[in-house]
Amino acid sequence: EAGVAQSPRYKIIEKRQSVAFWCNPISGHATLYWYQQILGQGPKLLIQFQNNGVVDDSQLPKDRFSAERLKGVDSTLKIQPAKLEDSAVYLCASSRTGRTEAFFGQGTRLTVV
Amino acid sequence: AQSVTQLGSHVSVSEGALVLLRCNYSSSVPPYLFWYVQYPNQGLQLLLKYTTGATLVKGINGFEAEFKKSETSFHLTKPSAHMSDAAEYFCAVSDSVSAGKSTFGDGTTLTVKP
């Protein structure tokens, strides 16, 4: 089966610009996660969706980050405006409802200059 | 709240030597524990997981880990390192309520010397 697809793979923007990332989860996976991985650290959960509803967005900086999952399939994560400290790899992951592990995409590496 | 501590951000072993990557966790409920591997410019790949049952779990590529509740540890081992094992390894914990939503450690970079 196809894995989690993410695009773009790399993005360089200037601070205060906006950027959007796209994720297509594994078919049939109702749960979708966005993680932020800063260099030298482990992934940190930003938001969790169950179908098209938000389960947990407690660690999402809502003043600048937003995410949506229309129709319970694809998801987009947006940053507006970007800050230097947003430079990181943004990982999307998905899992079947009730299952214990998530499957990760290759990530989008964002550099804010 | 849950947390994970990976002891040693960098571990270097010789090819053929034992690999031991340390992970300690904190959880107020019975944990689910995971080890992931990440190769450069790649996503995370699950190596193995512990949910319930047997405390010694075997994963892919010859890795295994033992859940020790009394020590709150879940160390990853492999009897004989291979050059292809060089990567970054992450330990993660979740709970049964939000299975799949994990708290990760900061990772251990494994270097394998020829």
mmCIF file with all atom_site columns, N, CA and C in Angstrom, chain B residues 7 16 18 24-25 29 39-40 44 49 52 60-61 68 77 82-83 86 92 104:
data_model
loop_
_atom_site.group_PDB
_atom_site.id
_atom_site.type_symbol
_atom_site.label_atom_id
_atom_site.label_alt_id
_atom_site.label_comp_id
_atom_site.label_asym_id
_atom_site.label_entity_id
_atom_site.label_seq_id
_atom_site.pdbx_PDB_ins_code
_atom_site.Cartn_x
_atom_site.Cartn_y
_atom_site.Cartn_z
_atom_site.occupancy
_atom_site.B_iso_or_equiv
_atom_site.pdbx_formal_charge
_atom_site.auth_seq_id
_atom_site.auth_comp_id
_atom_site.auth_asym_id
_atom_site.auth_atom_id
_atom_site.pdbx_PDB_model_num
ATOM 1  N N  . LEU B 1 7   ? 19.196 8.501  26.933 1.00 0.00 ? 7   LEU B N  1
ATOM 2  C CA . LEU B 1 7   ? 20.504 8.769  27.508 1.00 0.00 ? 7   LEU B CA 1
ATOM 3  C C  . LEU B 1 7   ? 21.572 8.623  26.445 1.00 0.00 ? 7   LEU B C  1
ATOM 4  N N  . GLY B 1 16  ? 29.815 -5.065 14.087 1.00 0.00 ? 16  GLY B N  1
ATOM 5  C CA . GLY B 1 16  ? 29.849 -6.358 14.756 1.00 0.00 ? 16  GLY B CA 1
ATOM 6  C C  . GLY B 1 16  ? 29.698 -6.278 16.264 1.00 0.00 ? 16  GLY B C  1
ATOM 7  N N  . LEU B 1 18  ? 27.982 -4.968 19.993 1.00 0.00 ? 18  LEU B N  1
ATOM 8  C CA . LEU B 1 18  ? 26.640 -4.824 20.551 1.00 0.00 ? 18  LEU B CA 1
ATOM 9  C C  . LEU B 1 18  ? 26.179 -3.371 20.456 1.00 0.00 ? 18  LEU B C  1
ATOM 10 N N  . ASN B 1 24  ? 14.443 5.870  28.946 1.00 0.00 ? 24  ASN B N  1
ATOM 11 C CA . ASN B 1 24  ? 13.634 5.841  30.156 1.00 0.00 ? 24  ASN B CA 1
ATOM 12 C C  . ASN B 1 24  ? 12.406 6.708  29.929 1.00 0.00 ? 24  ASN B C  1
ATOM 13 N N  . TYR B 1 25  ? 11.307 6.297  30.508 1.00 0.00 ? 25  TYR B N  1
ATOM 14 C CA . TYR B 1 25  ? 10.054 6.998  30.265 1.00 0.00 ? 25  TYR B CA 1
ATOM 15 C C  . TYR B 1 25  ? 9.383  7.336  31.579 1.00 0.00 ? 25  TYR B C  1
ATOM 16 N N  . VAL B 1 29  ? 0.016  6.315  33.393 1.00 0.00 ? 29  VAL B N  1
ATOM 17 C CA . VAL B 1 29  ? -0.834 5.183  33.041 1.00 0.00 ? 29  VAL B CA 1
ATOM 18 C C  . VAL B 1 29  ? 0.038  4.159  32.339 1.00 0.00 ? 29  VAL B C  1
ATOM 19 N N  . TYR B 1 39  ? 16.387 7.650  8.949  1.00 0.00 ? 39  TYR B N  1
ATOM 20 C CA . TYR B 1 39  ? 17.551 7.831  8.098  1.00 0.00 ? 39  TYR B CA 1
ATOM 21 C C  . TYR B 1 39  ? 17.542 9.250  7.556  1.00 0.00 ? 39  TYR B C  1
ATOM 22 N N  . PRO B 1 40  ? 18.695 9.770  7.148  1.00 0.00 ? 40  PRO B N  1
ATOM 23 C CA . PRO B 1 40  ? 18.765 11.158 6.673  1.00 0.00 ? 40  PRO B CA 1
ATOM 24 C C  . PRO B 1 40  ? 17.705 11.468 5.614  1.00 0.00 ? 40  PRO B C  1
ATOM 25 N N  . LEU B 1 44  ? 10.057 8.775  9.829  1.00 0.00 ? 44  LEU B N  1
ATOM 26 C CA . LEU B 1 44  ? 10.335 7.795  10.883 1.00 0.00 ? 44  LEU B CA 1
ATOM 27 C C  . LEU B 1 44  ? 9.752  6.440  10.501 1.00 0.00 ? 44  LEU B C  1
ATOM 28 N N  . LYS B 1 49  ? 7.474  -2.201 18.917 1.00 0.00 ? 49  LYS B N  1
ATOM 29 C CA . LYS B 1 49  ? 6.571  -1.576 19.877 1.00 0.00 ? 49  LYS B CA 1
ATOM 30 C C  . LYS B 1 49  ? 6.241  -2.542 21.002 1.00 0.00 ? 49  LYS B C  1
ATOM 31 N N  . THR B 1 52  ? 1.150  -4.622 25.336 1.00 0.00 ? 52  THR B N  1
ATOM 32 C CA . THR B 1 52  ? 0.892  -5.464 26.504 1.00 0.00 ? 52  THR B CA 1
ATOM 33 C C  . THR B 1 52  ? 1.526  -6.824 26.233 1.00 0.00 ? 52  THR B C  1
ATOM 34 N N  . ILE B 1 60  ? 12.205 -5.225 13.599 1.00 0.00 ? 60  ILE B N  1
ATOM 35 C CA . ILE B 1 60  ? 12.836 -5.458 12.310 1.00 0.00 ? 60  ILE B CA 1
ATOM 36 C C  . ILE B 1 60  ? 14.342 -5.262 12.405 1.00 0.00 ? 60  ILE B C  1
ATOM 37 N N  . ASN B 1 61  ? 15.047 -5.775 11.427 1.00 0.00 ? 61  ASN B N  1
ATOM 38 C CA . ASN B 1 61  ? 16.497 -5.598 11.309 1.00 0.00 ? 61  ASN B CA 1
ATOM 39 C C  . ASN B 1 61  ? 17.284 -6.128 12.502 1.00 0.00 ? 61  ASN B C  1
ATOM 40 N N  . LYS B 1 68  ? 10.921 -2.807 31.071 1.00 0.00 ? 68  LYS B N  1
ATOM 41 C CA . LYS B 1 68  ? 11.158 -3.066 32.488 1.00 0.00 ? 68  LYS B CA 1
ATOM 42 C C  . LYS B 1 68  ? 10.396 -2.015 33.285 1.00 0.00 ? 68  LYS B C  1
ATOM 43 N N  . THR B 1 77  ? 18.346 -2.903 21.821 1.00 0.00 ? 77  THR B N  1
ATOM 44 C CA . THR B 1 77  ? 19.602 -3.615 21.631 1.00 0.00 ? 77  THR B CA 1
ATOM 45 C C  . THR B 1 77  ? 19.620 -4.341 20.294 1.00 0.00 ? 77  THR B C  1
ATOM 46 N N  . HIS B 1 82  ? 25.608 -3.399 12.188 1.00 0.00 ? 82  HIS B N  1
ATOM 47 C CA . HIS B 1 82  ? 25.936 -3.386 10.770 1.00 0.00 ? 82  HIS B CA 1
ATOM 48 C C  . HIS B 1 82  ? 26.043 -1.939 10.326 1.00 0.00 ? 82  HIS B C  1
ATOM 49 N N  . MET B 1 83  ? 26.848 -1.717 9.309  1.00 0.00 ? 83  MET B N  1
ATOM 50 C CA . MET B 1 83  ? 27.033 -0.344 8.817  1.00 0.00 ? 83  MET B CA 1
ATOM 51 C C  . MET B 1 83  ? 25.701 0.318  8.487  1.00 0.00 ? 83  MET B C  1
ATOM 52 N N  . ALA B 1 86  ? 23.519 2.667  10.941 1.00 0.00 ? 86  ALA B N  1
ATOM 53 C CA . ALA B 1 86  ? 23.823 4.071  11.242 1.00 0.00 ? 86  ALA B CA 1
ATOM 54 C C  . ALA B 1 86  ? 22.621 4.945  10.883 1.00 0.00 ? 86  ALA B C  1
ATOM 55 N N  . ALA B 1 92  ? 9.675  6.532  21.959 1.00 0.00 ? 92  ALA B N  1
ATOM 56 C CA . ALA B 1 92  ? 8.441  7.288  22.116 1.00 0.00 ? 92  ALA B CA 1
ATOM 57 C C  . ALA B 1 92  ? 7.490  6.547  23.040 1.00 0.00 ? 92  ALA B C  1
ATOM 58 N N  . PHE B 1 104 ? 7.901  11.958 22.059 1.00 0.00 ? 104 PHE B N  1
ATOM 59 C CA . PHE B 1 104 ? 9.184  11.434 21.613 1.00 0.00 ? 104 PHE B CA 1
ATOM 60 C C  . PHE B 1 104 ? 10.332 11.939 22.480 1.00 0.00 ? 104 PHE B C  1
#
